[in-house]
Structures are given as structure tokens and as C-alpha cells.
Tab-separated table of C-alpha atoms and ligand atoms in Angstrom:
chain	number	residue	atom	x	y	z
A	9	MET	CA	-16.139	1.765	-2.658
A	10	ARG	CA	-12.632	1.119	-3.837
A	11	LYS	CA	-9.763	-0.993	-2.661
A	12	ILE	CA	-6.406	0.726	-2.628
A	13	GLU	CA	-3.551	-1.715	-2.641
A	14	ALA	CA	-0.132	-0.160	-2.119
A	15	ILE	CA	3.200	-1.988	-2.276
A	16	ILE	CA	5.771	0.096	-0.429
A	17	LYS	CA	9.206	-0.062	1.135
A	18	PRO	CA	9.006	-1.501	4.667
A	19	SER	CA	10.924	1.500	6.024
A	20	ARG	CA	8.103	3.833	4.928
A	21	LEU	CA	5.256	2.021	6.667
A	22	ASP	CA	5.118	4.032	9.893
A	23	GLU	CA	5.008	7.381	8.105
A	24	VAL	CA	2.412	6.201	5.624
A	25	LYS	CA	0.257	4.763	8.419
A	26	ASP	CA	0.447	7.964	10.512
A	27	ALA	CA	-0.450	10.153	7.530
A	28	LEU	CA	-3.394	7.917	6.641
A	29	ASN	CA	-4.625	8.083	10.250
A	30	GLU	CA	-4.450	11.866	10.012
A	31	ILE	CA	-6.796	11.966	7.032
A	32	GLY	CA	-9.322	9.771	8.811
A	33	ILE	CA	-8.617	6.280	7.544
A	34	ASN	CA	-10.125	3.954	10.161
A	35	GLY	CA	-8.824	0.594	9.092
A	36	MET	CA	-6.197	-1.091	6.980
A	37	THR	CA	-4.596	-4.460	6.457
A	38	VAL	CA	-0.830	-4.787	6.228
A	39	SER	CA	1.153	-7.788	5.032
A	40	GLU	CA	4.786	-8.633	4.550
A	41	VAL	CA	5.219	-9.578	0.917
A	42	ARG	CA	8.021	-10.066	-1.580
A	43	GLY	CA	8.115	-8.989	-5.162
A	44	PHE	CA	9.929	-7.423	-8.052
A	45	GLY	CA	9.387	-4.654	-10.532
A	46	ARG	CA	11.010	-3.812	-13.805
A	47	GLN	CA	14.620	-4.018	-12.562
A	48	LYS	CA	14.220	-7.740	-12.003
A	49	GLY	CA	17.582	-9.355	-11.458
A	50	HIS	CA	19.238	-6.018	-10.672
A	51	THR	CA	20.272	-4.891	-7.233
A	52	GLU	CA	18.125	-2.871	-4.883
A	53	ILE	CA	19.042	-1.546	-1.441
A	54	PHE	CA	17.030	-2.899	1.507
A	55	ARG	CA	18.103	-1.990	5.079
A	56	GLY	CA	21.510	-0.978	3.872
A	57	ALA	CA	22.182	-4.267	2.109
A	58	GLU	CA	22.155	-4.852	-1.611
A	59	TYR	CA	19.695	-7.520	-2.646
A	60	GLN	CA	20.521	-9.487	-5.735
A	61	VAL	CA	17.665	-11.897	-5.341
A	62	ASP	CA	14.582	-11.880	-7.531
A	63	PHE	CA	12.133	-11.079	-4.745
A	64	ILE	CA	12.649	-8.074	-2.506
A	65	PRO	CA	10.803	-7.634	0.833
A	66	LYS	CA	7.951	-5.132	0.601
A	67	ILE	CA	4.881	-4.181	2.604
A	68	LYS	CA	1.423	-4.443	1.111
A	69	ILE	CA	-1.209	-2.082	2.497
A	70	GLU	CA	-4.866	-2.743	1.701
A	71	ILE	CA	-7.453	-0.075	2.413
A	72	ILE	CA	-11.126	-0.012	1.452
A	73	VAL	CA	-12.356	3.559	1.090
A	74	GLU	CA	-15.303	5.553	-0.121
A	75	ARG	CA	-14.775	6.294	-3.782
A	76	SER	CA	-14.656	10.041	-3.215
A	77	ILE	CA	-11.446	9.936	-1.169
A	78	THR	CA	-9.511	7.617	-3.475
A	79	GLU	CA	-7.340	10.322	-4.999
A	80	LYS	CA	-6.575	11.855	-1.604
A	81	VAL	CA	-5.400	8.520	-0.229
A	82	ILE	CA	-3.250	7.854	-3.277
A	83	SER	CA	-1.551	11.223	-3.009
A	84	VAL	CA	-0.810	10.728	0.703
A	85	ILE	CA	0.744	7.341	-0.065
A	86	GLU	CA	2.779	8.805	-2.924
A	87	GLU	CA	4.044	11.620	-0.735
A	88	LYS	CA	4.949	9.479	2.299
A	89	ALA	CA	6.192	6.322	0.580
A	90	GLY	CA	8.292	8.056	-2.034
A	91	THR	CA	12.056	8.318	-1.635
A	92	GLY	CA	12.866	9.038	-5.261
A	93	ASN	CA	14.696	5.720	-5.608
A	94	ILE	CA	13.879	2.599	-7.558
A	95	GLY	CA	11.630	0.196	-5.704
A	96	ASP	CA	9.467	2.882	-4.086
A	97	GLY	CA	6.492	0.775	-5.022
A	98	LYS	CA	3.107	1.003	-6.679
A	99	VAL	CA	-0.516	1.721	-5.970
A	100	PHE	CA	-3.333	-0.324	-7.491
A	101	VAL	CA	-7.018	0.615	-7.299
A	102	LEU	CA	-9.847	-1.936	-7.581
A	103	PRO	CA	-13.642	-1.727	-7.362
A	104	VAL	CA	-15.259	-3.165	-4.228
A	105	GLU	CA	-18.771	-4.624	-4.244
A	106	GLN	CA	-19.615	-4.798	-0.594
A	107	ALA	CA	-18.333	-4.409	2.970
A	108	VAL	CA	-19.927	-5.756	6.153
A	109	ARG	CA	-19.062	-5.054	9.775
A	110	ILE	CA	-19.626	-8.483	11.274
A	111	ARG	CA	-20.450	-7.294	14.811
A	112	THR	CA	-23.271	-4.954	13.817
A	113	GLY	CA	-24.299	-6.078	10.368
A	114	GLU	CA	-23.647	-2.586	8.971
A	115	CYS	CA	-23.067	-2.631	5.229
A	116	GLY	CA	-21.325	-0.520	2.612
A	117	ARG	CA	-19.793	2.795	3.641
A	118	GLU	CA	-21.212	2.380	7.172
A	119	ALA	CA	-19.006	-0.667	7.578
A	120	LEU	CA	-15.695	1.053	6.745
B	11	ATP	N1	2.958	-5.129	-12.315
B	11	ATP	C1	2.996	-5.467	-11.025
B	11	ATP	N2	2.099	-6.312	-10.509
B	11	ATP	C2	2.136	-6.663	-9.211
B	11	ATP	N3	3.035	-6.188	-8.346
B	11	ATP	C3	3.950	-5.338	-8.809
B	11	ATP	C4	3.989	-4.926	-10.164
B	11	ATP	N4	5.013	-4.051	-10.312
B	11	ATP	C5	5.568	-3.925	-9.104
B	11	ATP	N5	4.949	-4.706	-8.198
B	11	ATP	C6	5.252	-4.827	-6.790
B	11	ATP	O1	5.728	-3.574	-6.338
B	11	ATP	C7	7.034	-3.703	-5.794
B	11	ATP	C8	7.809	-2.459	-6.099
B	11	ATP	O2	7.885	-2.288	-7.480
B	11	ATP	P1	8.884	-1.194	-8.037
B	11	ATP	O3	8.657	0.071	-7.288
B	11	ATP	O4	10.274	-1.738	-8.056
B	11	ATP	O5	8.308	-1.045	-9.527
B	11	ATP	P2	9.119	-0.626	-10.824
B	11	ATP	O6	8.145	-0.697	-11.955
B	11	ATP	O7	10.361	-1.440	-10.921
B	11	ATP	O8	9.444	0.920	-10.556
B	11	ATP	P3	10.890	1.571	-10.238
B	11	ATP	O9	11.570	1.736	-11.546
B	11	ATP	O10	10.571	2.871	-9.569
B	11	ATP	O11	11.611	0.620	-9.317
B	11	ATP	C9	7.575	-4.967	-6.410
B	11	ATP	O12	8.585	-5.539	-5.584
B	11	ATP	C10	6.338	-5.839	-6.483
B	11	ATP	O13	6.083	-6.402	-5.219
B	12	MG	MG1	11.762	-1.417	-9.435
């Protein structure tokens, strides 16, 4: 299993979520986060306003998937989160040791 962690623009969340539902993703965790990339200190547009602060509001999506669909999920996120502008975000992929569905005790891929 892999964990896909995507930092995206808040305005792209609904489209990304719908597209991930369409390819059969059953669960995800979403958080409001703040961060910066390589333009640190420079302006970025968020909801029509220019931000000149160091940390810009972003959404973090965390999804645990079977290894075999990792590339598919990444390409859906790239397609739906991308606007072509700076600050579109990043995708990080990490190995995952175990998953457990607490209600049933199912483990591994059965728990996803
Ligand atoms: N190396 C990193 N480690 C952790 N989080 C990061 C890293 N780079 C970017 N992020 C997160 O992703 C968000 C979006 O980054 P961003 O898309 O601006 O990256 P970038 O490298 O500046 O690319 P671009 O030139 O397209 O803007 C940041 O606000 C931050 O939350
Ligand atoms: Mg940037």
C-alpha cells in the first residue's frame, strides 16, 4: 500500500474529490493547511486576493491506496488540481505498512 499526500489549491478540492470517487477511491482525509513553495515571499493569488504572507492556505488530501493504482491516482490529481499557475501544489508518495478497519478487524487492502 501507498499513501498519496497531495497539497492542492482549495478551489480545486471538489473537482479532485469527484474525479477520485469516479475511479473508485473509497476514503480520504482532507485538512486545511498552510504552506509555501519555491516562490516564498512572493505573491500568490488566493480567492482573488494577492497573498504576500509566507504561508498560503492549501488543502492536504491523504489517500491510502493499493500500490497498483498509485500512478492512476496521481494522474487524476494532476489533471484536476492543475491550473497552470504557480502554487498548483505537489503530490508526495509514501510506503504504508498496515491498515486496519476498526469495526471488522480487516487488515491490509481489505481495510481500504
Ligand atoms: N518541499 C515541500 N515539502 C512540503 N510541502 C511542500 C513542499 N513544496 C511545496 N509544499 C507544499 O505545497 C504547497 C504548494 O507548493 P507550490 O505548488 O507553490 O510548489 P512550488 O515548488 O513553488 O511550485 P510552483 O512553482 O508551481 O508554485 C505549498 O504551499 C506547501 O504547502
Ligand atoms: Mg509555488
